Coordinates of N, CA and C in Angstrom, one line a residue:
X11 N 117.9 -124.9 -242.7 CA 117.7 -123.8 -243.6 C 119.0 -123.2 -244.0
X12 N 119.0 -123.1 -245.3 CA 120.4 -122.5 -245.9 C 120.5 -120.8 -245.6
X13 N 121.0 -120.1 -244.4 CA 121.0 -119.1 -243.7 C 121.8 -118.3 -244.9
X14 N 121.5 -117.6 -246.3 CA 121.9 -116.3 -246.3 C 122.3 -114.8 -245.8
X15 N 123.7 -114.7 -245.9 CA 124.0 -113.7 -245.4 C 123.3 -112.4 -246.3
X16 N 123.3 -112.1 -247.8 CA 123.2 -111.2 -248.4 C 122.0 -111.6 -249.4
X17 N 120.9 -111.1 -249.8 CA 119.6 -111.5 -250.6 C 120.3 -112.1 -252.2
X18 N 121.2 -111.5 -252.4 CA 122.1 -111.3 -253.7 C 122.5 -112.6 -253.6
X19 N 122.3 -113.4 -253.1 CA 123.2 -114.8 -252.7 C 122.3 -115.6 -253.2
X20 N 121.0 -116.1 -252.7 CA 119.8 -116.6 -253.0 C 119.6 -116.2 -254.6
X21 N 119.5 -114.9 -254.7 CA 119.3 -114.3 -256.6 C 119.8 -114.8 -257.2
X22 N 121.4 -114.8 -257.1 CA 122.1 -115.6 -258.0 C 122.5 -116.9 -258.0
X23 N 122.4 -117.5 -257.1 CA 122.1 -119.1 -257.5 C 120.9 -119.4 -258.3
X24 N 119.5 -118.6 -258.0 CA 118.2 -118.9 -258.5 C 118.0 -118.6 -259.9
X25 N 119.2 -116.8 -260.2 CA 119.3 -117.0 -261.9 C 120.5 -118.2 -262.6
X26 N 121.4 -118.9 -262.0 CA 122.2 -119.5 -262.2 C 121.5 -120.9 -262.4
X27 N 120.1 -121.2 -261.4 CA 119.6 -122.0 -261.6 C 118.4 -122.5 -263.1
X28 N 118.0 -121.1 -263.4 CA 117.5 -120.8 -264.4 C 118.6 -121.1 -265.8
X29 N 119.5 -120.5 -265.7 CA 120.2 -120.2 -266.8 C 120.7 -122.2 -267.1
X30 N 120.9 -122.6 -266.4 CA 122.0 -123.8 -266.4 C 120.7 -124.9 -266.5
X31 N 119.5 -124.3 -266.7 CA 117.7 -125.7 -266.6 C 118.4 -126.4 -266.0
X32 N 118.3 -126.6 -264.5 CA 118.6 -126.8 -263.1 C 117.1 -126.8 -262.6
X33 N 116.3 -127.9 -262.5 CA 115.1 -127.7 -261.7 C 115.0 -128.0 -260.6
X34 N 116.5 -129.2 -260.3 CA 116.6 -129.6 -259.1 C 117.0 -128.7 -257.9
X35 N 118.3 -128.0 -258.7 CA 119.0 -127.1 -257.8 C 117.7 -126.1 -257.4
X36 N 117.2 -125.9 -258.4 CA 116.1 -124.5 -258.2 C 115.5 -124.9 -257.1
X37 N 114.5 -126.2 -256.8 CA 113.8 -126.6 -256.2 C 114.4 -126.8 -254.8
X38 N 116.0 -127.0 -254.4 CA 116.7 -127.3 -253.6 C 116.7 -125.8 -252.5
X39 N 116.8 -124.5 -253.8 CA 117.2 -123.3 -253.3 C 115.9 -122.8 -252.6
X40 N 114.8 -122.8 -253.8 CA 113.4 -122.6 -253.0 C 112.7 -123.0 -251.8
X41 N 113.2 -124.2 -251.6 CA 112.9 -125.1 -249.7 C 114.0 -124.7 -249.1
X42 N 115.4 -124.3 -249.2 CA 116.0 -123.8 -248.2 C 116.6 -125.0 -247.5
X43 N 116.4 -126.2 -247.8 CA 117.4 -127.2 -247.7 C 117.1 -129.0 -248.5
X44 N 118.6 -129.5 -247.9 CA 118.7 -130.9 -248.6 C 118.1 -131.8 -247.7
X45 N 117.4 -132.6 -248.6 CA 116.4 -134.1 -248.2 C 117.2 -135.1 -247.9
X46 N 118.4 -135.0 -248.9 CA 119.4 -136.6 -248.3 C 120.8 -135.8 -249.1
X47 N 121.5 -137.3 -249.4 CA 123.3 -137.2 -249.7 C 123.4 -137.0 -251.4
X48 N 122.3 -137.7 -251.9 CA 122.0 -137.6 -253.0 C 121.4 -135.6 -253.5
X49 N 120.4 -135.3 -253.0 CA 120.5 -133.8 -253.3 C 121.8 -133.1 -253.2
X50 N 122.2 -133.1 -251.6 CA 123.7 -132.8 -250.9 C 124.9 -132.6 -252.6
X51 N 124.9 -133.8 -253.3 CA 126.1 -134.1 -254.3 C 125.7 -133.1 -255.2
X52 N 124.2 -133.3 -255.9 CA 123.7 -132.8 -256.8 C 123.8 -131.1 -256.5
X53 N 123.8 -130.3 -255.3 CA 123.9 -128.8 -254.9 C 124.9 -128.6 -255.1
X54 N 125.8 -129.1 -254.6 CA 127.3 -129.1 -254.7 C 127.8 -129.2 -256.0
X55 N 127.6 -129.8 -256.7 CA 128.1 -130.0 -258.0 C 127.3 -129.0 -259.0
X56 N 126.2 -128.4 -258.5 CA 125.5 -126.9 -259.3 C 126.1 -125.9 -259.0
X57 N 126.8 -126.0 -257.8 CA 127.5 -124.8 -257.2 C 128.7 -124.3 -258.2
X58 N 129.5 -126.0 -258.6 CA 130.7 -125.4 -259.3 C 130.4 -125.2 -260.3
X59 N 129.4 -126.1 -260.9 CA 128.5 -125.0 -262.8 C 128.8 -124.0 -262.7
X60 N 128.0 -123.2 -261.5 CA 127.8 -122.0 -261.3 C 129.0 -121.3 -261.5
X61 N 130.0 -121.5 -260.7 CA 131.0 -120.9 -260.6 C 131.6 -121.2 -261.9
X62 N 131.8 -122.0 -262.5 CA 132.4 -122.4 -264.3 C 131.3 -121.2 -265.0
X63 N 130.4 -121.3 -265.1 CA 129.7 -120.9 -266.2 C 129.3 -118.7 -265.7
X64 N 129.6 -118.9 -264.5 CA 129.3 -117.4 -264.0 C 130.8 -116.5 -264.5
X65 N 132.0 -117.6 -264.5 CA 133.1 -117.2 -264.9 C 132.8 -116.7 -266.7
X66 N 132.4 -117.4 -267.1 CA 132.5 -117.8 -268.8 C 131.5 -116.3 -268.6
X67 N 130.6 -115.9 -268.3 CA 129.5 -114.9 -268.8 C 130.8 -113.8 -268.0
X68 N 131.4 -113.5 -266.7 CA 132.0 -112.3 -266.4 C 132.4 -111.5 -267.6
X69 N 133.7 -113.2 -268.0 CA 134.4 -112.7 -269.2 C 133.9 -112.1 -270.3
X70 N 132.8 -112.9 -270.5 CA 131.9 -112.3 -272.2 C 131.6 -110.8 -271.5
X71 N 131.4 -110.5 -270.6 CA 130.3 -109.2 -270.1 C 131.5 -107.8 -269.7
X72 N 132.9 -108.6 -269.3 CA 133.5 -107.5 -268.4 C 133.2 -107.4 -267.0
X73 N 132.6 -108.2 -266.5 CA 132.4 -108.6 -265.2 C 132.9 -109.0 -264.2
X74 N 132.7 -109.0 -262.7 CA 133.1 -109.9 -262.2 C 132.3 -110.2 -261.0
X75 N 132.2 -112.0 -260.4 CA 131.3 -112.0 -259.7 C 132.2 -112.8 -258.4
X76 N 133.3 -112.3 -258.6 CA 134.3 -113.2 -257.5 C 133.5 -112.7 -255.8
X77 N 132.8 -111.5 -255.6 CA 132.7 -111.2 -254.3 C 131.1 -111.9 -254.0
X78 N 130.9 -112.1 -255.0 CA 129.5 -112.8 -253.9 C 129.4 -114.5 -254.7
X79 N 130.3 -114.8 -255.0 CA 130.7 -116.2 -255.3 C 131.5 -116.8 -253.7
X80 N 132.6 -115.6 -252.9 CA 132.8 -115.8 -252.0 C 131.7 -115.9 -251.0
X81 N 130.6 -115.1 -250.8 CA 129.9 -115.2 -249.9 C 128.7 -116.1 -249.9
X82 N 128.6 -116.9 -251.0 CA 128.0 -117.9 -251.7 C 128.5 -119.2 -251.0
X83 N 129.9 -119.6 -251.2 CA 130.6 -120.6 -250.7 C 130.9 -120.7 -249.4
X84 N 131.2 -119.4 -248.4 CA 131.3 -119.2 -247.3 C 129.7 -119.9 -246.5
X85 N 128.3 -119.2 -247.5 CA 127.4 -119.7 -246.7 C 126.8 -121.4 -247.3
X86 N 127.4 -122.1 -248.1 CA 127.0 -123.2 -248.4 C 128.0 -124.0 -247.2
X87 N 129.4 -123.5 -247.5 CA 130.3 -124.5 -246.4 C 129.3 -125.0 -245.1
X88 N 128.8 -123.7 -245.1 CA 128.6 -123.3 -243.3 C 127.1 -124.2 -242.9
X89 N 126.5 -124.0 -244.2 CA 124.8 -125.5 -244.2 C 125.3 -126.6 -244.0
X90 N 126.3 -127.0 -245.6 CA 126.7 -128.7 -245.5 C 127.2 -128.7 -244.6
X91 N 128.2 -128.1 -243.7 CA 128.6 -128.6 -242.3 C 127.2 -129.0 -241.4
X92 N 126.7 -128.0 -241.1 CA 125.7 -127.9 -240.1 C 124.4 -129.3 -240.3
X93 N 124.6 -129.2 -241.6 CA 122.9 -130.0 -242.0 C 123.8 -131.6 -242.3
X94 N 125.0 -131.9 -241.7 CA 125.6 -133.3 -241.7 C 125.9 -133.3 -243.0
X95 N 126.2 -132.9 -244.0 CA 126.7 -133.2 -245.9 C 128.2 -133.0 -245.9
X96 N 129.0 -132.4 -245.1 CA 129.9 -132.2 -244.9 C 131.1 -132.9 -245.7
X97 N 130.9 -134.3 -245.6 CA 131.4 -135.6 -246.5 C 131.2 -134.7 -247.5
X98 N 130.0 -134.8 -248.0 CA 129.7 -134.7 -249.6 C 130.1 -133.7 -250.6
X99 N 129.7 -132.4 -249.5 CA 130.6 -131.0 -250.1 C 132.1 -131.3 -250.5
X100 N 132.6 -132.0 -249.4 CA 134.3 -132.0 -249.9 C 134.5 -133.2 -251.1
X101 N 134.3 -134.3 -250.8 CA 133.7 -134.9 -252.0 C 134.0 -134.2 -253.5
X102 N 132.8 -133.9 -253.7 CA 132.2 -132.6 -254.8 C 133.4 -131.4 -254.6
X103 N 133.5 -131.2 -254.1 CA 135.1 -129.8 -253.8 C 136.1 -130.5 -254.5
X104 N 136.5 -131.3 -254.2 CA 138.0 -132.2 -254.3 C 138.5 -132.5 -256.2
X105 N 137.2 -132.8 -256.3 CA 137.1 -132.7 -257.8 C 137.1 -131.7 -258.7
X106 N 136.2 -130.6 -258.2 CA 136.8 -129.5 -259.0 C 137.6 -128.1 -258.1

């Protein structure tokens, strides 16, 4: 289970998953974890959408979402370690 530290964490991936028509990711967030290496890639690589596209709206808005993008990342590292994806996260990291 993908252990959230703050509710705000789960919210914003779930609007992020909305905003970006992500059904996969949605569906990934809603069960609270990954089925194989193939989801694993596909989370990981919504995560950086997220972070690309969460950036682009700060800017339009005067925002900023640097502090729960950290606690976002903090608790994804800490799943794909735990749940064996580990590969895959860095993988997917390395590239963007």
């Amino acid at each position: 289970m993908i252990n959230y530290k703050l509710p705000e964490e789960k919210e914003f991936l779930l609007h992020y998953s909305e905003l970006l028509n992500d059904k996969k990711s949605l569906d990934i967030i809603k069960s609270g974890s990954l089925a194989n290496k193939e989801e694993a890639i596909h989370f990981a690589e919504f995560f950086w959408r997220t972070v690309s596209e969460s950036n682009k709206q700060d800017e339009k808005q005067g925002e900023s979402s640097e502090y729960i993008l950290e606690k976002i990342i903090i608790t994804l590292m800490a799943y794909f370690r735990s749940a064996g994806y580990e590969d895959e996260w860095e993988e997917v990291t390395d590239k963007n």
